[in-house]
CSV table of C-alpha atoms and ligand atoms in Angstrom, one decimal:
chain,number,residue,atom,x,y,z
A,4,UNK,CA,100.3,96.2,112.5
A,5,UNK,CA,100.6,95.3,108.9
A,6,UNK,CA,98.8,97.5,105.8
A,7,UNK,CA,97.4,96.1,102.9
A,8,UNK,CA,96.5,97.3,99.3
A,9,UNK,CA,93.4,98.3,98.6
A,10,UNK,CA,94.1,96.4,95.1
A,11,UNK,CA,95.3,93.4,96.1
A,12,UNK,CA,94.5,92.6,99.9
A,13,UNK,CA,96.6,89.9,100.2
A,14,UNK,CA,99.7,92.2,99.8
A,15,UNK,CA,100.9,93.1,103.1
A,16,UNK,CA,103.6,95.6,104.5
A,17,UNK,CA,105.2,97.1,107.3
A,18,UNK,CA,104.4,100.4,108.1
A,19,UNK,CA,107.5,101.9,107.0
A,20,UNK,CA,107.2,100.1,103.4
A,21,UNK,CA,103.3,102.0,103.3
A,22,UNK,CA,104.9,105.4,104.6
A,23,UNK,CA,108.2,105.6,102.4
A,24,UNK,CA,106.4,104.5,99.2
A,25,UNK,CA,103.2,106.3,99.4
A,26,UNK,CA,100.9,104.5,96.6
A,27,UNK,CA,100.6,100.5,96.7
A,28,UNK,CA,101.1,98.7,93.2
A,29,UNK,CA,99.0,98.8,90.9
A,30,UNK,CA,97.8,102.4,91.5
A,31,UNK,CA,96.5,101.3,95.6
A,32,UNK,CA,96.4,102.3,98.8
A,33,UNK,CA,97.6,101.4,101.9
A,34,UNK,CA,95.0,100.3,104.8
A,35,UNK,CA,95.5,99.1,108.3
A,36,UNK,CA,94.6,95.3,108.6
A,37,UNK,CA,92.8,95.6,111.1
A,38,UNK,CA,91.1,98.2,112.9
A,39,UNK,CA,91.5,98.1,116.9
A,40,UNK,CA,88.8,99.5,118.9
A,41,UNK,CA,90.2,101.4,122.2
A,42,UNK,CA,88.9,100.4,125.5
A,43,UNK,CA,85.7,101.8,127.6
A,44,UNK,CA,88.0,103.5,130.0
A,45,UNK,CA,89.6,105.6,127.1
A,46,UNK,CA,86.4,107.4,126.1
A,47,UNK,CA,85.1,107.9,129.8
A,48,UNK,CA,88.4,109.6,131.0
A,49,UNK,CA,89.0,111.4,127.3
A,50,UNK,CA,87.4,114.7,128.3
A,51,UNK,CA,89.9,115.0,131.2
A,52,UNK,CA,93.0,114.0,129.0
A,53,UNK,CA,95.3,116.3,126.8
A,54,UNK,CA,95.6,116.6,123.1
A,55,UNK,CA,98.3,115.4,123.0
A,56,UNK,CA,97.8,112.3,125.2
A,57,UNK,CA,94.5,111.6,123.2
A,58,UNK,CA,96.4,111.4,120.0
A,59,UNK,CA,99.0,109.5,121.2
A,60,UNK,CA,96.1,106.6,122.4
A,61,UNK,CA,95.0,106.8,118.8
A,62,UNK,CA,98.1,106.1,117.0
A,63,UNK,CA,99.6,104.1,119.5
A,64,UNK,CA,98.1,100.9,118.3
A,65,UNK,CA,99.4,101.4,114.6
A,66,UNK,CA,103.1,102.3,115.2
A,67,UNK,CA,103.4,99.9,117.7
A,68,UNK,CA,106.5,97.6,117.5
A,69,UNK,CA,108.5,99.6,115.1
A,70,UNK,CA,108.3,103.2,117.0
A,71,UNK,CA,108.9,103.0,120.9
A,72,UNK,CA,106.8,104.9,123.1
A,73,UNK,CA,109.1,107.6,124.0
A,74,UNK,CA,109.8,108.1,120.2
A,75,UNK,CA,105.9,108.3,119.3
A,76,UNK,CA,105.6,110.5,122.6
A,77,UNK,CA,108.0,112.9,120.9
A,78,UNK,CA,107.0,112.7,117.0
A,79,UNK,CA,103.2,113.7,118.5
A,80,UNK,CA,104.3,116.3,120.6
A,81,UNK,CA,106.5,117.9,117.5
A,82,UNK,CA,103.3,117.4,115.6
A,83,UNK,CA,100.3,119.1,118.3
A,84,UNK,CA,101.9,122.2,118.3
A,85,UNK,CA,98.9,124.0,118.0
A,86,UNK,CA,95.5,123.8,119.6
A,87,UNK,CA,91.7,122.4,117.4
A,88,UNK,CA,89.5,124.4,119.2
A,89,UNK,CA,85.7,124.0,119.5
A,90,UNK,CA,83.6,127.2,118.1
A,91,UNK,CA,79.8,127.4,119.1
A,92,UNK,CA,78.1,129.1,116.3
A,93,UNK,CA,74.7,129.1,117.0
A,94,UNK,CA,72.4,126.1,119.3
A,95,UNK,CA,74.0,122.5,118.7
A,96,UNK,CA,76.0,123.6,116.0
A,97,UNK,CA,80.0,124.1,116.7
A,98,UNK,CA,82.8,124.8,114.0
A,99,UNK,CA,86.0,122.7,114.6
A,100,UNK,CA,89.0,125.3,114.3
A,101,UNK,CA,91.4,122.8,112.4
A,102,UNK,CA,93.5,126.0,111.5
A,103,UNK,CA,95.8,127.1,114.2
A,104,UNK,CA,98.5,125.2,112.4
A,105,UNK,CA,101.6,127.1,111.1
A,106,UNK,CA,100.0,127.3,107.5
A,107,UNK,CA,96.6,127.9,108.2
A,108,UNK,CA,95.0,124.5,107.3
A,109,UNK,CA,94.0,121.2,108.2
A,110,UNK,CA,96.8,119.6,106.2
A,111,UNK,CA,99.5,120.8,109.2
A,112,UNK,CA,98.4,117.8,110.9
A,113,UNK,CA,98.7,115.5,108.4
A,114,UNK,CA,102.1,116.8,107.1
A,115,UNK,CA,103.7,117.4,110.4
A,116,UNK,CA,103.5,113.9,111.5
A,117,UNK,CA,104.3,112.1,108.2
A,118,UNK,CA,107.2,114.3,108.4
A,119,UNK,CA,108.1,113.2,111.9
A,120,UNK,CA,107.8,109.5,111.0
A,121,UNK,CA,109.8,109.7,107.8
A,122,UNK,CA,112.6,111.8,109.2
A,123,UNK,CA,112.5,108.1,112.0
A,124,UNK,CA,112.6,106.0,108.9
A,125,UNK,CA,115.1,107.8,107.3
A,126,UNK,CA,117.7,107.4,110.2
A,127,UNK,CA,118.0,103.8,109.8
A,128,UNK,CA,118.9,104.1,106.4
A,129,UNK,CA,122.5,105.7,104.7
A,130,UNK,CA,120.8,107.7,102.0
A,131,UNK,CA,119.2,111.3,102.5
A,132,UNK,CA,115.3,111.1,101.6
A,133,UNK,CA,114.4,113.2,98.8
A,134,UNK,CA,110.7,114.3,99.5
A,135,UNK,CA,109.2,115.4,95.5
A,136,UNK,CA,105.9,117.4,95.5
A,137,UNK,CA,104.2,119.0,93.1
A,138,UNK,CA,101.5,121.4,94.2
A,139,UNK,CA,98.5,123.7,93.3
A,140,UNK,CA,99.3,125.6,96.4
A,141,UNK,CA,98.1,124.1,100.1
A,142,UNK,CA,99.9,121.3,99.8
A,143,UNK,CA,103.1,122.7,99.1
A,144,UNK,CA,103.0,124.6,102.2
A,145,UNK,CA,101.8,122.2,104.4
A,146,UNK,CA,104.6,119.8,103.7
A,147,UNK,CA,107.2,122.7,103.3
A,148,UNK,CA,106.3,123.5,107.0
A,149,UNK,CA,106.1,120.2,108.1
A,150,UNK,CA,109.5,119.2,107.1
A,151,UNK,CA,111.4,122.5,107.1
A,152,UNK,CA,115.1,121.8,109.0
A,153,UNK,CA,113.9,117.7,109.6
A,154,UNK,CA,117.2,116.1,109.3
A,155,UNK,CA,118.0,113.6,106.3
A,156,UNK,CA,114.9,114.8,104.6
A,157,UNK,CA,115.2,117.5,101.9
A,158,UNK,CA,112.3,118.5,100.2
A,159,UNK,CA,111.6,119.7,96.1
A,160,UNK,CA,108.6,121.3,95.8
A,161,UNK,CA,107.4,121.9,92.3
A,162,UNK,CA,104.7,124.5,91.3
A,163,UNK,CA,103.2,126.0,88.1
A,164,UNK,CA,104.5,129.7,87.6
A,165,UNK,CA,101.9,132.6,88.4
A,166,UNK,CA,99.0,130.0,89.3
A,167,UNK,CA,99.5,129.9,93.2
A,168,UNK,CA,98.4,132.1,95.1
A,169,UNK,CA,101.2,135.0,96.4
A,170,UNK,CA,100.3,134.1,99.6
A,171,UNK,CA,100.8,130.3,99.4
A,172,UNK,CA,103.7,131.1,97.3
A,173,UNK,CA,105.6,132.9,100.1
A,174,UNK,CA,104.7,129.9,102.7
A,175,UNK,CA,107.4,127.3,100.7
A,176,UNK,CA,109.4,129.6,98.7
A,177,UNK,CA,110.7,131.2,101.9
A,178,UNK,CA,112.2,128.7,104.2
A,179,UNK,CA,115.0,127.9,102.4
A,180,UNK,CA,117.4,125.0,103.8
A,181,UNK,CA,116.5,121.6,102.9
A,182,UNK,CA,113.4,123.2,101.6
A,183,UNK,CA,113.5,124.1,97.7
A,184,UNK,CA,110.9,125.4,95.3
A,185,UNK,CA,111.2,124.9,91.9
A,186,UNK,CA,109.1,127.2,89.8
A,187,UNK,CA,108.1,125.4,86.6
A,188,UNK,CA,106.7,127.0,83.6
A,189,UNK,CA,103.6,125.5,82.6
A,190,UNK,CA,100.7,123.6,84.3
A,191,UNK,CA,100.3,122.0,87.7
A,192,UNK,CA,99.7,119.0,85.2
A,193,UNK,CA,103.1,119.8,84.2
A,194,UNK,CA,105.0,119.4,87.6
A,195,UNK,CA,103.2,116.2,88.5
A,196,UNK,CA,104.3,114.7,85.0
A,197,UNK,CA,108.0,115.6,86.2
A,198,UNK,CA,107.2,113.8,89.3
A,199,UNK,CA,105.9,111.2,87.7
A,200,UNK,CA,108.8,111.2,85.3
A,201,UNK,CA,111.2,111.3,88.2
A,202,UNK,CA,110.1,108.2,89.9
A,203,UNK,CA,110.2,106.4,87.1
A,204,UNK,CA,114.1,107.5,86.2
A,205,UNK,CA,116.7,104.4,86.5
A,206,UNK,CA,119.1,107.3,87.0
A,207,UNK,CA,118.1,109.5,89.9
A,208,UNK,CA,116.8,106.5,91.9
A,209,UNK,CA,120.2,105.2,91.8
A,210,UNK,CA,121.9,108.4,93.3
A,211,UNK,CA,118.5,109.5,95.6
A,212,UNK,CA,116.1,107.4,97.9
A,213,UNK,CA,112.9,109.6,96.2
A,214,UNK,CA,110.0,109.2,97.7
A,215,UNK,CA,106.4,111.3,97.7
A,216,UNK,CA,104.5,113.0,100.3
A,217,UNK,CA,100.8,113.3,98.8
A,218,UNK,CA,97.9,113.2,100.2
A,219,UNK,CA,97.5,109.8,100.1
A,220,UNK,CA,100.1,108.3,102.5
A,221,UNK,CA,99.0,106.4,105.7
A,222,UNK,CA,101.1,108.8,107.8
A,223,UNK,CA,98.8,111.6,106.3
A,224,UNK,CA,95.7,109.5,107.2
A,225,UNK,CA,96.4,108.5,110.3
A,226,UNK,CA,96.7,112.0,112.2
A,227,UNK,CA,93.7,112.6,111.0
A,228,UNK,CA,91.8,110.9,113.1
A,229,UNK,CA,93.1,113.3,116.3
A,230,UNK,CA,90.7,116.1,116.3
A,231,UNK,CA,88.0,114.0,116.2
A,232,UNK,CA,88.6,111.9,119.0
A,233,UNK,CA,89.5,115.8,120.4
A,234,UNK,CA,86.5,117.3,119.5
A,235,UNK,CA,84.4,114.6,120.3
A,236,UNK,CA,85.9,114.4,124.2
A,237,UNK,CA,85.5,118.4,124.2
A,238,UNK,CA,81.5,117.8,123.6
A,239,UNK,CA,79.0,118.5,126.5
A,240,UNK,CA,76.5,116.7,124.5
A,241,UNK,CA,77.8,113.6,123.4
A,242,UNK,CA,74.4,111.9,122.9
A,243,UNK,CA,73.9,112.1,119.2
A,244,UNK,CA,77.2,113.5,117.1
A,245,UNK,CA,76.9,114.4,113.7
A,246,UNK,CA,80.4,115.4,112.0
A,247,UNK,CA,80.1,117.4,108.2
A,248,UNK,CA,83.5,117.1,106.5
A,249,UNK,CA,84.1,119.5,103.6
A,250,UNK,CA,85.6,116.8,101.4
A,251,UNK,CA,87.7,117.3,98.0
A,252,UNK,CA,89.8,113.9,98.3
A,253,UNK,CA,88.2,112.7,100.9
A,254,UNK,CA,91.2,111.7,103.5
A,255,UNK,CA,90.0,113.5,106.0
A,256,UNK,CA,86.2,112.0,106.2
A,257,UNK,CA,87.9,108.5,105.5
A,258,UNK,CA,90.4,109.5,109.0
A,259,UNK,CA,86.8,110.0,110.2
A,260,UNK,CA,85.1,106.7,109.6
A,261,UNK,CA,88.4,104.8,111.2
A,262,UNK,CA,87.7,106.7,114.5
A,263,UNK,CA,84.1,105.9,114.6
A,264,UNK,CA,84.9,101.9,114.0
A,265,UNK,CA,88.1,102.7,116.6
A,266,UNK,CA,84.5,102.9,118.9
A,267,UNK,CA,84.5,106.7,118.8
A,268,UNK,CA,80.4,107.2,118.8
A,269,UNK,CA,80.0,109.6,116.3
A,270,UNK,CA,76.1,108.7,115.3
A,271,UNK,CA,76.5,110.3,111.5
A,272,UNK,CA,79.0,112.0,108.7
A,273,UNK,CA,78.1,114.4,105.9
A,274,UNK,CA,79.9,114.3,102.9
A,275,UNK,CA,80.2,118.2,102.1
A,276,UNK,CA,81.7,119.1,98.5
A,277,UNK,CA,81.7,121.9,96.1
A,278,UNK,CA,80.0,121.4,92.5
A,279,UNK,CA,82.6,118.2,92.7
A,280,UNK,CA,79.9,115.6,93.5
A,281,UNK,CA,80.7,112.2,92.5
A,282,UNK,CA,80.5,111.0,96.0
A,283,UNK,CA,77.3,112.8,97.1
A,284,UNK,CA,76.1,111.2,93.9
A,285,UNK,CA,76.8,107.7,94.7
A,286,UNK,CA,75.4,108.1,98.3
A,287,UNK,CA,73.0,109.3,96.5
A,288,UNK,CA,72.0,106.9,93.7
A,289,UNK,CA,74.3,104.7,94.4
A,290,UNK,CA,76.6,105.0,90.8
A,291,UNK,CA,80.0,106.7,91.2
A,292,UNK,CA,81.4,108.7,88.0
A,293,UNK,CA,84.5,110.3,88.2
A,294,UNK,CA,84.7,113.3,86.1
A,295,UNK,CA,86.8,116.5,85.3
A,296,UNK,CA,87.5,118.7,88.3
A,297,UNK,CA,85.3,122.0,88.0
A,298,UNK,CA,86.8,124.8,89.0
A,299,UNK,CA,85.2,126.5,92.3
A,300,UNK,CA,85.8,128.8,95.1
A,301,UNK,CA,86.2,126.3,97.6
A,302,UNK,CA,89.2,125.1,95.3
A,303,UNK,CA,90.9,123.0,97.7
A,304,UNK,CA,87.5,120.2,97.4
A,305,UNK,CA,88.0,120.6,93.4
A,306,UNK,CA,88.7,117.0,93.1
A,307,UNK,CA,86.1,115.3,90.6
A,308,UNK,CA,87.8,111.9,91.2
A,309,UNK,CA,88.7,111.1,94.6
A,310,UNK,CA,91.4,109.0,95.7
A,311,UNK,CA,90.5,107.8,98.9
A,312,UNK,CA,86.8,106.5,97.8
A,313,UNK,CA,88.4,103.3,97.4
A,314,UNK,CA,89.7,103.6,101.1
A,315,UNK,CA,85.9,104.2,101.9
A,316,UNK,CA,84.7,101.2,99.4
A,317,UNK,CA,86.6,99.0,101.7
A,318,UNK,CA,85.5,100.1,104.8
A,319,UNK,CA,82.0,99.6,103.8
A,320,UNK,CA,82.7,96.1,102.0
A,321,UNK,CA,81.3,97.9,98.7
A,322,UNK,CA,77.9,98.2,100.7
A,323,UNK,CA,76.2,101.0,99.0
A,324,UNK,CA,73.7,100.9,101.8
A,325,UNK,CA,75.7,100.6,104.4
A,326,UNK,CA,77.4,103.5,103.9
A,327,UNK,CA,74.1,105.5,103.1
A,328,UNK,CA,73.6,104.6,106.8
A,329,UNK,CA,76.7,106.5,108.0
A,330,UNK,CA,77.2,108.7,105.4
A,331,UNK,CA,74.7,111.5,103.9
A,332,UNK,CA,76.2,113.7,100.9
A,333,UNK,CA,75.0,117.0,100.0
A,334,UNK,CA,77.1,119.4,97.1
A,335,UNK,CA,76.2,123.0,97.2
A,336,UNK,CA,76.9,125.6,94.5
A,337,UNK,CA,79.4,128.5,94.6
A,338,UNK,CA,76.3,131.0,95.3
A,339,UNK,CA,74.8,129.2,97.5
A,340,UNK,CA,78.5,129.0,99.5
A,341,UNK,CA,78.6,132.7,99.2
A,342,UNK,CA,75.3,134.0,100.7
A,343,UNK,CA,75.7,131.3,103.8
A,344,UNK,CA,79.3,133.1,104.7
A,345,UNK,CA,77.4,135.9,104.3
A,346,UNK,CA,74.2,134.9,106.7
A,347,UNK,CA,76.4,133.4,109.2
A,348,UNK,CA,78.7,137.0,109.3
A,349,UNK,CA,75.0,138.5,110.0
A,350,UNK,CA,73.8,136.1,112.4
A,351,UNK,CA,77.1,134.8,114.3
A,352,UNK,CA,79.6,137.4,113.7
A,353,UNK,CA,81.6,134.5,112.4
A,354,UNK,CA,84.1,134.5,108.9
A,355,UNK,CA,83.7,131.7,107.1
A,356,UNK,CA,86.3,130.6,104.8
A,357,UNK,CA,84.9,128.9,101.5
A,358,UNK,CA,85.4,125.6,102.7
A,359,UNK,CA,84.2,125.6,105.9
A,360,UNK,CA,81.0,127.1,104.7
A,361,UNK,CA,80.3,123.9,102.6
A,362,UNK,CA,80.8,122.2,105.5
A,363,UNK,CA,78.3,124.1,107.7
A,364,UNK,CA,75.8,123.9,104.6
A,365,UNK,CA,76.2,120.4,104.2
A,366,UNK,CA,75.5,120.2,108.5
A,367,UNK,CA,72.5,122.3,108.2
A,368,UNK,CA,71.0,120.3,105.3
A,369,UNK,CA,71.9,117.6,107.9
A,370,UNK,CA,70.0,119.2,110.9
A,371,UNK,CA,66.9,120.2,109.2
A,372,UNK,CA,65.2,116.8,109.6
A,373,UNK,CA,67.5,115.4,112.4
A,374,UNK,CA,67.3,118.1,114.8
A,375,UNK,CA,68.0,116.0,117.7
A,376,UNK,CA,72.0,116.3,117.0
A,377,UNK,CA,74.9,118.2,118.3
A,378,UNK,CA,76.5,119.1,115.3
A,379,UNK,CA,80.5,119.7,114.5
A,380,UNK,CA,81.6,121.0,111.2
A,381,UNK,CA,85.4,120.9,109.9
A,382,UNK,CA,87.0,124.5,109.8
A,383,UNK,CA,89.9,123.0,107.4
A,384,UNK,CA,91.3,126.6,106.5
A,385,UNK,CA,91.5,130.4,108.1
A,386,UNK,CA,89.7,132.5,105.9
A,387,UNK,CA,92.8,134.9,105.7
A,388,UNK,CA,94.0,131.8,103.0
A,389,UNK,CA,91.3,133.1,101.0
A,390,UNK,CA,91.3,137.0,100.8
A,391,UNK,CA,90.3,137.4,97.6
A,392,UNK,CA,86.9,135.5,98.2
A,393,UNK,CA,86.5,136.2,101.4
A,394,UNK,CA,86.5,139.9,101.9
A,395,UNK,CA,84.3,140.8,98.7
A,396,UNK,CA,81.1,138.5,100.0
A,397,UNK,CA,81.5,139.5,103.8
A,398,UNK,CA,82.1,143.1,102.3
A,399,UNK,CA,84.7,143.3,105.5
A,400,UNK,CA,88.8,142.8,105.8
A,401,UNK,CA,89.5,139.8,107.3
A,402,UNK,CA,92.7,139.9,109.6
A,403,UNK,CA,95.8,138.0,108.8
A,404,UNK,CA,97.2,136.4,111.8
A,405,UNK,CA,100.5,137.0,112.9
A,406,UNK,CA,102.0,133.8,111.5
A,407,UNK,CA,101.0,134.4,108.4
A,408,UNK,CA,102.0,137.7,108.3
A,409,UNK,CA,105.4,136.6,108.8
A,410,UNK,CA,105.8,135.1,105.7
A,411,UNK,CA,104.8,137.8,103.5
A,412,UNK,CA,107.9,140.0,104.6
A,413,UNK,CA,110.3,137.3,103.8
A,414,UNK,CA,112.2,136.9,100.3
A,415,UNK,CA,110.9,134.5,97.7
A,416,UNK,CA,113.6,132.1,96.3
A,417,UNK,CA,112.7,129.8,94.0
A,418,UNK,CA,114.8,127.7,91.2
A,419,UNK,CA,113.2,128.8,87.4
A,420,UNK,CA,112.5,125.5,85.1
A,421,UNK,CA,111.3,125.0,81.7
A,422,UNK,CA,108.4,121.8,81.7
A,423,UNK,CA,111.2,119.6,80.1
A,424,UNK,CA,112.4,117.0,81.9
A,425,UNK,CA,116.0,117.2,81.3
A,426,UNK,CA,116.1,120.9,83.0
A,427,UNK,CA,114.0,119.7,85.9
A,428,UNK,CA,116.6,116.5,86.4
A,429,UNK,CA,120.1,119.0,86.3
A,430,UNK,CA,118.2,120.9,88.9
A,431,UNK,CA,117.3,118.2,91.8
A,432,UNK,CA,121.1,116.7,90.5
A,433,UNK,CA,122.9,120.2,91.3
A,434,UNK,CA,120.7,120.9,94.5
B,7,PLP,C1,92.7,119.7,101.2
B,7,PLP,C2,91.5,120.5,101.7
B,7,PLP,C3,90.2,120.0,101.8
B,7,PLP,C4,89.8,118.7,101.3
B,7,PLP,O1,90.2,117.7,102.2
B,7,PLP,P1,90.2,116.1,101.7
B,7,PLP,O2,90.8,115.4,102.8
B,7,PLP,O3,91.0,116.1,100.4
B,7,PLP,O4,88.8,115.8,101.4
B,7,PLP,C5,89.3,120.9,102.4
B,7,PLP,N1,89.6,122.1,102.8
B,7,PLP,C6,90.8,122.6,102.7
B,7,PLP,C7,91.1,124.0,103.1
B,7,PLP,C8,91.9,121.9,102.2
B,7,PLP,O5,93.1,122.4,102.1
């Protein structure tokens, strides 16, 4: 399987080429050439098959020829650690748990595996990989988990001083080994212009093989796609599926769409987002206009100009109709995101976390006129990530799990850095 660029489709690569360099030229991103659909038999004997075997179906045809099957076989079961449960919440309408990972969120997935494949990539080559991140927080721990003691990988993760959470903090300045955090003082603008920066130095390229792990990357993509195929196959009533995806850069609704043309038979999608609209707007009227991110408390969707719309562009062959047929988008307001975590504590006994509950308000807006659905809704985060919002609308605690808990009695360690560049560089040389 080759991957193309979303800018220039007649650029093609391997899929190590799209894994170990992230971003395409010319600021696009990499796409599978073709997308194979699995055969009949897969989808009648899914309900009876593992996770694990599931996702290795999935992926299979991607990898093929450059990762055997005993390798893939290994890099899925080092990713599945953890199960995606199914949640009923009320008639027809379930909540998919995507965050039984070791850092509470969806992103596990995607990090895990990309970290799995790179660390495969990596061996064939003499250099150590030098992962660079810079993060606003979920990120950073995601990919600090995901590649904590991977051999040949070593991992800088960059964030802004005092703007991250204490708990995200503690979940990748903790690790310690090939894991370190480098506190910068200033923005998170600030540590991705030293990323930037970075990649673009003659110098460190020369003495490091620097590569990214953002959100972007097929390898995040493609593990995606998992729990729906999962969720789907976990279904009583697989007549009419509707998925609502609470979307801030919209990878995980794009991993969405490639199941469904894979010949998963998901019927619908809802685009779910935060005050961050610009894709519910196109659906919607059909222009797209990026804008500044607005601040919310679902901040992991603040995204006001998504990277993987392009990704979706393609899939629909710039179709604006077409995609209205798959794809409805509704964007909800922070009040309106508080009172439904507060109806469905009432009604369900269920905590919500911030984003989730865009997600089941996007699936109810859904519902309301196409009531003949089974419903699914992405859980992308345990509300425990998001105390501060949480517990003040439900007017309850909301328990900490275990695995977080373990974190927050380790010791922080963390590298201080001014926002110049020439600190930042002595750092990643001396470390
Ligand atoms: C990253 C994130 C999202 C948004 O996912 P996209 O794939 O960027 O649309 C939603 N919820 C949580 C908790 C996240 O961390």
């Amino acid at each position: 399987m080759k991957f193309y660029n979303t800018k220039d489709k007649k650029h093609l690569v391997s899929l190590r080429e799209a894994v170990v360099h992230s971003l395409a030229p010319n600021g696009g991103l990499y796409m599978p050439e073709q997308i194979p659909t699995l055969p009949p038999e897969f989808f009648k004997r899914a309900q009876t098959l593992p996770f694990a075997e599931i996702a290795f179906a999935v992926v299979k045809p991607y990898v093929e020829n450059v990762i055997g099957e005993d390798q893939l076989e290994k890099i899925i079961a080092q990713t599945i650690t953890f199960d995606a449960p199914l949640v009923k919440i009320e008639e027809n309408v379930f909540a998919l748990e995507l965050f039984h990972g070791p850092t509470l969120a969806f992103k596990d997935f995607g990090a895990r595996f990309m970290a799995q494949l790179l660390q495969h990539f990596a061996k064939e080559q003499k250099k150590e990989v030098t992962v660079l991140v810079a993060t606003s927080g979920d990120t950073g721990s995601a990919v600090a988990n995901g590649f904590y003691n991977v051999p040949n990988v070593r991992v800088i993760i960059l964030y802004p001083s005092g703007k991250v959470s204490a708990l995200q903090e503690k979940q990748f300045t903790t690790l310690g080994n090939n894991i370190t955090a480098i506190e910068v003082d200033g923005t998170f603008d600030d540590c991705q212009h030293l990323v930037k920066t970075a990649f673009q130095d003659a110098d460190l390229n020369k003495q490091f093989f620097l590569t990214s792990a953002n959100s972007i990357n097929i390898a995040r993509l493609l593990p995606q796609m998992f729990y729906y195929f999962y969720a789907w196959s976990r279904l009583i009533n697989k007549e009419r599926v509707v998925f609502s995806v609470p979307s801030g850069n919209f990878g995980n609704l794009t991993a969405g769409l490639i199941a469904q043309r894979m010949g998963l038979p998901i019927h619908h999608f809802v685009a779910s987002t935060n005050k961050n609209d610009s894709v519910c707007t196109y659906l919607n009227k059909g222009v797209f206009t990026p804008h500044a991110s607005f601040s919310t408390i679902s901040n992991a969707m603040d995204v006001g100009n998504p990277s993987n719309f392009s990704r979706m562009l393609d899939l629909f062959s710039n179709d604006w109709e077409r995609m209205r047929e798959s794809i409805s988008g509704f964007s909800f307001s922070d009040d309106e995101t508080k009172k439904v975590m507060q109806d469905v504590m009432k009604h369900s006994n269920y905590v919500l976390d911030p984003h989730g509950a865009v997600g089941y308000l996007g699936l109810k807006a859904f519902l309301k006129n196409n009531s003949e659905y089974t419903g699914v809704f992405l859980e992308t985060a345990h509300p425990s990530k998001f105390l501060e919002v949480v517990e003040p609308v439900i007017l309850q605690p909301v328990t900490i799990p275990d695995s977080l808990q373990r974190f927050l009695s380790r010791e922080k360690k963390s590298i201080s850095c001014s926002s110049n560049y020439g600190s930042f560089k002595k750092i990643v040389l001396n470390s």
